[in-house]
Short mmCIF file of C-alpha atoms in Angstrom, two decimals:
data_model
loop_
_atom_site.label_atom_id
_atom_site.label_comp_id
_atom_site.label_asym_id
_atom_site.label_seq_id
_atom_site.Cartn_x
_atom_site.Cartn_y
_atom_site.Cartn_z
CA MET A 544 3.95 -16.25 -28.50
CA ALA A 545 4.76 -13.05 -25.96
CA ASN A 546 3.94 -14.27 -22.16
CA VAL A 547 0.59 -11.88 -21.18
CA ASP A 548 0.83 -9.59 -18.87
CA TYR A 549 -1.16 -6.61 -17.36
CA PRO A 550 -1.69 -3.94 -19.36
CA GLU A 551 1.40 -1.23 -19.05
CA PRO A 552 -0.49 1.59 -16.88
CA VAL A 553 -0.99 -1.57 -14.23
CA ARG A 554 2.80 -3.05 -14.22
CA ALA A 555 3.92 0.88 -14.09
CA LEU A 556 1.05 0.99 -11.17
CA ILE A 557 2.59 -2.60 -9.62
CA ILE A 558 6.05 -1.13 -9.84
CA HIS A 559 5.35 2.22 -8.04
CA LEU A 560 3.53 -0.06 -5.23
CA LYS A 561 6.38 -2.32 -4.83
CA GLN A 562 8.55 0.59 -3.43
CA LEU A 563 6.39 1.21 -0.65
CA PRO A 564 7.68 0.25 2.83
CA GLY A 565 6.07 -3.51 3.62
CA ILE A 566 4.66 -3.67 0.35
CA GLY A 567 5.97 -6.86 -1.85
CA PRO A 568 5.58 -8.01 -5.16
CA LYS A 569 2.13 -10.35 -4.50
CA SER A 570 0.77 -7.06 -2.44
CA ALA A 571 1.97 -4.76 -5.03
CA GLU A 572 -0.13 -6.84 -7.54
CA ARG A 573 -3.02 -7.40 -5.39
CA ILE A 574 -3.41 -4.04 -4.44
CA ALA A 575 -3.12 -2.84 -8.03
CA VAL A 576 -5.74 -5.34 -9.40
CA TRP A 577 -8.08 -4.65 -6.63
CA LEU A 578 -7.60 -0.85 -7.68
CA MET A 579 -8.29 -1.26 -10.85
CA GLN A 580 -11.35 -3.17 -10.01
CA GLN A 581 -13.07 -0.93 -8.05
CA GLY A 582 -12.96 0.92 -10.93
CA GLN A 583 -12.01 5.23 -11.84
CA GLU A 584 -14.02 6.38 -8.92
CA MET A 585 -11.73 4.83 -6.61
CA SER A 586 -8.25 5.36 -8.31
CA GLY A 587 -8.88 9.16 -9.28
CA PRO A 588 -10.14 10.41 -5.85
CA PHE A 589 -7.30 8.27 -4.52
CA ALA A 590 -4.33 9.78 -7.02
CA GLU A 591 -5.78 12.99 -6.22
CA ILE A 592 -4.88 13.00 -2.74
CA LEU A 593 -1.87 11.53 -3.24
CA ALA A 594 -0.86 14.13 -5.27
CA ARG A 595 -2.62 16.68 -2.80
CA ALA A 596 -0.65 15.88 0.19
CA GLY A 597 2.63 15.40 -2.09
CA ARG A 598 2.17 19.08 -2.88
CA GLU A 599 0.91 20.87 0.24
CA VAL A 600 2.75 19.46 3.08
CA ILE A 601 6.13 20.65 4.12
CA GLU A 602 8.06 20.45 6.36
CA CYS A 603 7.86 22.71 9.68
CA ARG A 604 10.85 25.26 9.96
CA ILE A 605 10.86 25.38 13.54
CA CYS A 606 10.29 22.03 14.72
CA GLY A 607 10.42 19.67 11.42
CA PHE A 608 6.74 18.17 11.96
CA PHE A 609 4.64 17.59 9.09
CA ALA A 610 3.47 21.26 8.26
CA THR A 611 1.12 22.88 5.36
CA GLU A 612 1.37 25.97 3.96
CA ALA A 613 -1.98 27.40 4.68
CA GLY A 614 -2.66 25.36 7.82
CA GLY A 615 0.51 25.76 9.93
CA CYS A 616 2.29 23.74 11.95
CA ALA A 617 0.09 21.95 14.79
CA ILE A 618 2.66 22.38 17.52
CA CYS A 619 4.22 25.19 16.65
CA ASP A 620 1.41 27.35 16.17
CA ALA A 621 -0.49 25.88 19.35
CA VAL A 622 -0.88 28.36 22.01
CA GLN A 623 -1.27 26.26 25.07
CA ARG A 624 1.99 24.16 24.92
CA GLU A 625 4.52 24.13 28.09
CA GLU A 626 7.07 27.24 26.58
CA VAL A 627 9.92 26.02 28.48
CA SER A 628 10.41 22.55 27.38
CA LEU A 629 12.06 20.90 24.45
CA CYS A 630 12.08 17.49 23.46
CA VAL A 631 14.57 16.60 20.48
CA VAL A 632 13.92 13.22 18.25
CA GLU A 633 15.23 12.08 15.58
CA GLN A 634 12.40 11.70 12.55
CA PRO A 635 9.36 13.95 12.46
CA THR A 636 7.09 10.77 12.67
CA ASP A 637 8.25 10.09 16.19
CA ILE A 638 6.61 13.39 17.58
CA LEU A 639 3.00 11.79 17.49
CA PRO A 640 3.93 8.42 19.36
CA LEU A 641 5.26 10.71 22.26
CA GLU A 642 2.45 12.96 22.01
CA ARG A 643 -0.10 10.18 22.47
CA SER A 644 2.04 9.04 25.34
CA GLY A 645 0.48 12.03 27.05
CA ALA A 646 3.71 12.49 29.18
CA PHE A 647 4.90 15.49 27.55
CA ARG A 648 3.11 19.02 26.31
CA GLY A 649 6.03 21.15 25.56
CA HIS A 650 7.96 21.73 22.05
CA TYR A 651 9.57 19.30 19.79
CA HIS A 652 12.50 19.32 17.58
CA SER A 653 13.19 17.09 14.73
CA LEU A 654 16.78 16.52 13.90
CA ARG A 655 15.92 14.91 10.17
CA GLY A 656 18.39 11.76 11.30
CA ARG A 657 21.10 11.01 13.42
CA ILE A 658 24.69 10.83 13.52
CA SER A 659 26.00 7.82 11.29
CA PRO A 660 29.21 7.61 9.84
CA LEU A 661 28.55 4.62 7.92
CA ASP A 662 25.67 6.82 5.93
CA GLY A 663 27.96 9.95 5.47
CA ILE A 664 25.28 11.56 8.19
CA GLY A 665 27.07 14.05 10.26
CA PRO A 666 26.21 16.58 12.54
CA GLY A 667 26.35 19.46 9.75
CA GLU A 668 23.46 17.22 7.83
CA LEU A 669 21.14 17.19 10.87
CA ARG A 670 19.33 20.08 12.16
CA ILE A 671 21.66 20.94 15.36
CA GLY A 672 22.31 24.47 13.84
CA GLU A 673 18.45 24.88 13.97
CA LEU A 674 18.06 23.45 17.30
CA ILE A 675 21.04 25.80 19.01
CA GLU A 676 19.80 29.08 17.34
CA ARG A 677 16.08 27.84 18.66
CA ILE A 678 17.46 27.37 22.33
CA ARG A 679 19.41 30.34 22.02
CA SER A 680 16.41 33.30 20.62
CA GLY A 681 14.05 30.98 23.03
CA LYS A 682 13.24 30.69 27.12
CA PHE A 683 13.81 26.73 27.18
CA GLU A 684 14.52 25.52 30.45
CA GLU A 685 14.99 21.68 29.81
CA VAL A 686 15.84 19.89 26.41
CA ILE A 687 14.95 16.09 26.45
CA ILE A 688 17.20 14.48 24.19
CA ALA A 689 14.91 11.67 23.25
CA LEU A 690 16.42 9.72 20.35
CA SER A 691 17.01 5.58 19.54
CA SER A 692 18.61 3.36 22.15
CA ASP A 693 20.71 2.25 20.04
CA VAL A 694 24.55 3.12 18.96
CA GLU A 695 23.63 5.50 16.44
CA GLY A 696 21.06 7.15 18.90
CA GLU A 697 23.30 7.46 21.87
CA ALA A 698 26.42 8.59 19.79
CA THR A 699 23.84 11.41 19.05
CA ALA A 700 22.83 12.35 22.35
CA ASN A 701 26.26 12.26 23.85
CA TYR A 702 26.94 14.68 21.30
CA LEU A 703 24.52 16.98 21.33
CA ALA A 704 25.11 16.65 25.44
CA GLU A 705 28.56 18.07 24.58
CA VAL A 706 26.93 20.95 22.48
CA LEU A 707 24.15 21.88 24.71
CA ALA A 708 26.97 22.26 27.27
CA GLN A 709 27.45 26.22 25.76
CA PHE A 710 24.20 26.88 27.87
CA PRO A 711 24.89 26.53 31.48
CA GLU A 712 21.40 27.40 32.67
CA LEU A 713 19.53 24.41 30.31
CA LYS A 714 18.79 21.56 31.76
CA VAL A 715 19.95 18.72 29.33
CA THR A 716 17.82 15.36 30.05
CA ARG A 717 17.16 12.30 27.83
CA LEU A 718 14.19 9.38 27.97
CA ALA A 719 14.85 6.73 30.86
CA GLN A 720 16.51 3.59 30.05
CA GLY A 721 12.82 1.99 30.03
CA MET A 722 13.28 2.15 26.10
CA PRO A 723 13.79 -1.41 25.13
CA ALA A 724 17.28 -1.77 24.29
CA GLY A 725 18.03 -1.38 20.09
CA GLY A 726 14.41 -0.26 19.69
CA GLY A 727 13.35 2.91 17.85
CA LEU A 728 10.83 5.64 19.29
CA GLU A 729 8.57 4.39 16.32
CA SER A 730 7.71 0.69 17.01
CA ALA A 731 7.65 1.60 20.78
CA ASP A 732 4.41 1.22 22.96
CA GLU A 733 2.31 4.16 24.56
CA LEU A 734 3.08 2.72 28.15
CA THR A 735 6.61 2.11 27.38
CA LEU A 736 7.28 5.81 26.18
CA MET A 737 4.88 7.13 29.00
CA ARG A 738 7.41 5.93 31.54
CA ALA A 739 10.57 6.53 29.36
CA MET A 740 9.33 10.24 29.28
CA GLN A 741 8.47 10.33 33.32
CA GLY A 742 11.64 8.55 34.36
CA ARG A 743 13.45 10.91 32.19
CA THR A 744 17.19 11.43 33.87
CA GLY A 745 19.94 14.15 33.82
CA ILE A 746 22.95 13.44 31.17
CA MET B 678 -6.02 21.57 24.07
CA ALA B 679 -6.99 19.76 20.68
CA ASN B 680 -4.49 16.84 20.24
CA VAL B 681 -1.92 17.18 18.12
CA ASP B 682 -2.40 15.01 14.34
CA TYR B 683 -0.75 15.05 10.54
CA PRO B 684 -1.73 17.70 8.53
CA GLU B 685 -5.34 17.31 6.78
CA PRO B 686 -3.59 16.15 3.74
CA VAL B 687 -1.69 13.74 5.65
CA ARG B 688 -4.73 12.27 7.67
CA ALA B 689 -6.81 12.01 3.87
CA LEU B 690 -4.17 9.87 2.48
CA ILE B 691 -3.64 7.87 5.34
CA ILE B 692 -7.57 7.32 5.37
CA HIS B 693 -7.49 6.30 1.85
CA LEU B 694 -4.58 3.70 2.00
CA LYS B 695 -6.53 1.84 5.20
CA GLN B 696 -9.21 1.06 1.88
CA LEU B 697 -6.17 -1.10 0.49
CA PRO B 698 -6.21 -4.82 1.07
CA GLY B 699 -3.83 -6.06 2.92
CA ILE B 700 -3.20 -2.67 4.68
CA GLY B 701 -3.79 -2.13 8.20
CA PRO B 702 -3.74 1.21 10.03
CA LYS B 703 -0.12 1.08 10.92
CA SER B 704 1.14 0.53 7.73
CA ALA B 705 -1.01 2.71 6.04
CA GLU B 706 0.29 5.12 8.68
CA ARG B 707 3.91 4.27 7.99
CA ILE B 708 3.27 4.35 4.06
CA ALA B 709 1.40 8.16 4.21
CA VAL B 710 4.68 9.04 6.22
CA TRP B 711 7.25 7.66 4.03
CA LEU B 712 5.50 9.35 1.13
CA MET B 713 5.07 12.73 2.31
CA GLN B 714 9.19 12.08 3.70
CA GLN B 715 10.20 10.98 -0.11
CA GLY B 716 9.09 14.54 -1.48
CA GLN B 717 6.60 15.71 -4.46
CA GLU B 718 9.34 13.97 -6.20
CA MET B 719 7.94 10.41 -5.05
CA SER B 720 4.06 11.50 -4.53
CA GLY B 721 3.51 13.35 -7.97
CA PRO B 722 4.73 10.71 -10.19
CA PHE B 723 3.14 8.14 -8.20
CA ALA B 724 -0.10 10.18 -8.15
CA GLU B 725 -0.22 10.37 -11.90
CA ILE B 726 0.77 6.60 -12.84
CA LEU B 727 -2.33 5.49 -10.27
CA ALA B 728 -4.89 8.42 -12.08
CA ARG B 729 -3.69 7.00 -15.43
CA ALA B 730 -4.11 3.28 -14.64
CA GLY B 731 -7.72 4.15 -13.57
CA ARG B 732 -8.49 5.94 -16.44
CA GLU B 733 -6.92 3.77 -19.01
CA VAL B 734 -7.44 0.88 -18.01
CA ILE B 735 -11.19 -1.00 -18.99
CA GLU B 736 -12.32 -4.73 -18.79
CA CYS B 737 -11.95 -6.87 -22.40
CA ARG B 738 -15.25 -6.63 -23.71
CA ILE B 739 -14.56 -10.32 -24.73
CA CYS B 740 -13.01 -12.30 -21.99
CA GLY B 741 -13.20 -9.81 -19.02
CA PHE B 742 -9.57 -9.30 -18.62
CA PHE B 743 -7.46 -6.18 -18.12
CA ALA B 744 -7.59 -4.10 -21.22
CA THR B 745 -6.51 -0.37 -22.54
CA GLU B 746 -8.50 1.09 -25.65
CA ALA B 747 -4.94 1.86 -27.22
CA GLY B 748 -3.36 -1.54 -26.25
CA GLY B 749 -6.37 -3.48 -26.49
CA CYS B 750 -6.60 -6.91 -25.05
CA ALA B 751 -2.98 -9.29 -24.75
CA ILE B 752 -5.14 -12.38 -25.01
CA CYS B 753 -8.10 -11.99 -27.32
CA ASP B 754 -5.78 -9.79 -30.18
CA ALA B 755 -3.18 -12.27 -29.67
CA VAL B 756 -3.06 -14.11 -33.24
CA GLN B 757 -1.46 -17.66 -32.04
CA ARG B 758 -3.37 -18.59 -28.94
CA GLU B 759 -5.21 -22.02 -29.63
CA GLU B 760 -8.49 -21.35 -30.81
CA VAL B 761 -10.75 -24.27 -29.78
CA SER B 762 -10.24 -24.12 -26.14
CA LEU B 763 -12.06 -21.79 -23.41
CA CYS B 764 -10.69 -21.48 -19.96
CA VAL B 765 -13.65 -20.08 -17.64
CA VAL B 766 -12.53 -18.18 -14.51
CA GLU B 767 -14.12 -15.89 -11.71
CA GLN B 768 -12.16 -12.95 -11.82
CA PRO B 769 -10.04 -11.27 -14.66
CA THR B 770 -6.92 -12.02 -11.89
CA ASP B 771 -7.08 -15.40 -11.79
CA ILE B 772 -5.80 -15.36 -15.54
CA LEU B 773 -2.40 -14.60 -15.25
CA PRO B 774 -1.69 -17.56 -12.44
CA LEU B 775 -2.98 -20.09 -15.03
CA GLU B 776 -1.09 -18.49 -17.94
CA ARG B 777 2.36 -18.14 -16.02
CA SER B 778 1.73 -22.28 -15.17
CA GLY B 779 2.36 -22.90 -19.04
CA ALA B 780 -0.42 -25.30 -19.42
CA PHE B 781 -2.31 -23.43 -20.90
CA ARG B 782 -2.30 -21.61 -24.47
CA GLY B 783 -6.21 -21.00 -25.41
CA HIS B 784 -8.82 -18.14 -24.32
CA TYR B 785 -10.18 -17.28 -21.64
CA HIS B 786 -13.69 -16.39 -20.16
CA SER B 787 -13.74 -13.90 -16.84
CA LEU B 788 -17.18 -14.42 -15.26
CA ARG B 789 -16.93 -11.59 -12.90
CA GLY B 790 -17.59 -13.45 -10.28
CA ARG B 791 -19.61 -16.71 -9.02
CA ILE B 792 -23.15 -17.84 -8.15
CA SER B 793 -23.35 -16.61 -4.30
CA PRO B 794 -27.17 -16.45 -3.08
CA LEU B 795 -25.86 -14.83 0.56
CA ASP B 796 -23.92 -11.95 -1.54
CA GLY B 797 -27.34 -11.51 -4.10
CA ILE B 798 -25.24 -12.95 -7.08
CA GLY B 799 -27.24 -15.11 -9.40
CA PRO B 800 -26.40 -15.96 -12.67
CA GLY B 801 -27.84 -12.75 -14.31
CA GLU B 802 -25.47 -10.67 -12.55
CA LEU B 803 -22.38 -12.89 -14.23
CA ARG B 804 -21.26 -12.87 -18.05
CA ILE B 805 -22.87 -16.19 -18.76
CA GLY B 806 -25.11 -14.38 -21.60
CA GLU B 807 -21.58 -13.25 -22.90
CA LEU B 808 -19.74 -17.02 -22.89
CA ILE B 809 -22.83 -18.58 -24.69
CA GLU B 810 -22.78 -15.97 -27.16
CA ARG B 811 -19.13 -16.43 -27.60
CA ILE B 812 -19.57 -20.68 -27.89
CA ARG B 813 -22.30 -20.15 -30.35
CA SER B 814 -20.54 -17.61 -32.52
CA GLY B 815 -17.03 -19.54 -32.17
CA LYS B 816 -15.54 -22.88 -32.82
CA PHE B 817 -14.60 -23.97 -29.40
CA GLU B 818 -14.16 -27.79 -28.77
CA GLU B 819 -13.17 -27.35 -25.50
CA VAL B 820 -14.80 -25.53 -22.78
CA ILE B 821 -12.62 -26.02 -19.35
CA ILE B 822 -14.01 -24.88 -16.04
CA ALA B 823 -11.30 -23.57 -13.52
CA LEU B 824 -13.55 -22.11 -10.66
CA SER B 825 -13.01 -22.11 -6.95
CA SER B 826 -12.78 -25.65 -5.72
CA ASP B 827 -15.34 -23.92 -2.88
CA VAL B 828 -18.84 -24.67 -2.30
CA GLU B 829 -20.08 -21.07 -4.33
CA GLY B 830 -17.48 -22.93 -7.35
CA GLU B 831 -18.55 -25.59 -7.45
CA ALA B 832 -22.47 -24.49 -7.53
CA THR B 833 -21.13 -22.29 -10.50
CA ALA B 834 -19.52 -25.07 -11.97
CA ASN B 835 -22.47 -27.29 -12.08
CA TYR B 836 -24.83 -24.82 -13.51
CA LEU B 837 -22.61 -23.74 -16.20
CA ALA B 838 -22.32 -27.82 -17.35
CA GLU B 839 -25.98 -27.75 -17.32
CA VAL B 840 -26.63 -24.46 -19.11
CA LEU B 841 -23.60 -25.53 -21.98
CA ALA B 842 -25.49 -29.21 -22.19
CA GLN B 843 -26.92 -27.30 -24.79
CA PHE B 844 -24.29 -27.52 -27.00
CA PRO B 845 -23.64 -31.37 -27.60
CA GLU B 846 -20.54 -31.32 -29.78
CA LEU B 847 -19.09 -29.34 -26.87
CA LYS B 848 -16.37 -30.70 -24.68
CA VAL B 849 -16.61 -29.65 -20.98
CA THR B 850 -14.03 -30.24 -18.64
CA ARG B 851 -13.22 -28.49 -15.39
CA LEU B 852 -9.77 -28.91 -13.33
CA ALA B 853 -8.43 -31.65 -11.93
CA GLN B 854 -9.16 -31.89 -8.12
CA GLY B 855 -5.25 -31.51 -7.30
CA MET B 856 -6.11 -28.13 -6.55
CA PRO B 857 -5.93 -27.72 -2.49
CA ALA B 858 -9.61 -28.02 -1.20
CA GLY B 859 -11.39 -24.25 -0.58
CA GLY B 860 -8.49 -22.62 -1.99
CA GLY B 861 -9.07 -19.78 -4.48
CA LEU B 862 -7.20 -19.65 -8.03
CA GLU B 863 -5.28 -16.67 -6.89
CA SER B 864 -3.12 -17.90 -3.90
CA ALA B 865 -2.57 -21.48 -5.31
CA ASP B 866 1.22 -21.77 -6.98
CA GLU B 867 2.23 -22.46 -10.45
CA LEU B 868 2.99 -26.28 -9.96
CA THR B 869 -0.38 -26.75 -8.20
CA LEU B 870 -2.14 -24.71 -11.21
CA MET B 871 -0.13 -26.88 -13.91
CA ARG B 872 -1.12 -29.97 -12.26
CA ALA B 873 -4.64 -29.26 -12.14
CA MET B 874 -5.02 -28.21 -15.85
CA GLN B 875 -2.94 -31.37 -16.69
CA GLY B 876 -5.21 -33.80 -14.91
CA ARG B 877 -8.80 -32.11 -15.90
CA THR B 878 -11.57 -34.30 -15.88
CA GLY B 879 -14.79 -34.83 -18.18
CA ILE B 880 -17.88 -33.08 -16.33
#
C-alpha cells in the first residue's frame, strides 16, 4: 500500500516554503497546512501580493535599494537628503537598519555584495564602477564605508579606500569599531549602529 | 522628512508573511527581502503554487482530510485499508502523524475541532453528525478516539463515547495514556504515537 501523503499541490507548497530562510521542514509543513485550513480567502490574496512584489520591485539603478518603476526610489528621489554624504553598504537590506538608527541622512550605495575570492566574487562583480561614476559626476564630500566588520568586509573596505584615493578632495571614512566583531549590519541593533555611525574614523 | 521604508509591495508582503504561524516581524522581513533578492524567477512560481494549492485543495467530504477534486482523497479512495476500523481525530493535520507511526491502517474521521465552550464550539460545530452517519451506513467494528489528552480533548472524547453508545455492537476505544499530558497530536513523535495506538484501551 502506498504511503498516504498530502495532495500534490500541498506537497509542492511545502517544498517551496522549505526554501525560505529560517524555515525548516516542520515549519514548512505547519505553514502549508495552516494556509490550506484558512482556505482560498487567505492563499489567493497572499499569492497575488507575492506575485506583484516579485513583478514590480526592482533594484534602484542609482543606489541599489528596493524600488518600483511606478513609485521610484524612496531614497534617491527624496528631496531633503544631505547631498554631500554617501554611505556604501554591502546589501540593500543594510540600508534600512542604518536609516532607522537616525544617525545618517545622506545617500546610499549598495555594492550588491563584497569581495569574496572563495565565492568567486571579485571587484568586477560588485557595483564599484557605478560608485566611482556617482562620485565623479556628483558633489559628494564624504564617503562612509559601512561594510561588515569581518575579514571579507575589511578586505573590501581596504580595496575601496585604494580605489577612492583617486579623488584627493574626498573624505573617506568607515564605521567606528563599535560594531561587534564578525557581525553583519543586518543583525546589529539600532543603538550599536548609531554609535558606530557617530564615531566613524578616517581610513 | 518621511521615514524611508521598503516599497509598498514589499511592505504588503511582510504584513502577509507575519500572519503565518511561527513567523515574527523579523523573520517576515528577512523572508520578504530574500524573496525580492531572488527575483521574479523565485516569487512568480511560488505565488502560482500557493494560488493553485488554495484553489485545488478541498476538505474530503467523507473523512475531512486534505483532498483535490481531480485526485480525490488519498485515504478514502485507497482500496487496501482496513474497512472495519475508524480513527476519530480533531484536525486533518492529525492524520499524517498517525499514519506515519505505522500502527493503524484503517479509516479516519476528522471532527474539524473539539468541544470548547470558551471558543463557542459545541457538538453542532463539529463533524459528529457525519461520523454517526458513517458508522450507521458503514461496517465499522471499532472506533478509536484519538483526540488530544487535555481537558477539552477528554471532554470531547467522553461526549463521543456517550453518543456512540447507541451502537451496542461497536467497540469504542481511545489512545493509551502513553501520550504526554496536555500535548496535542501534532507535536508528538512517531514512537509515542505508535505506543499510544498499540496500547489503546476500552472506554
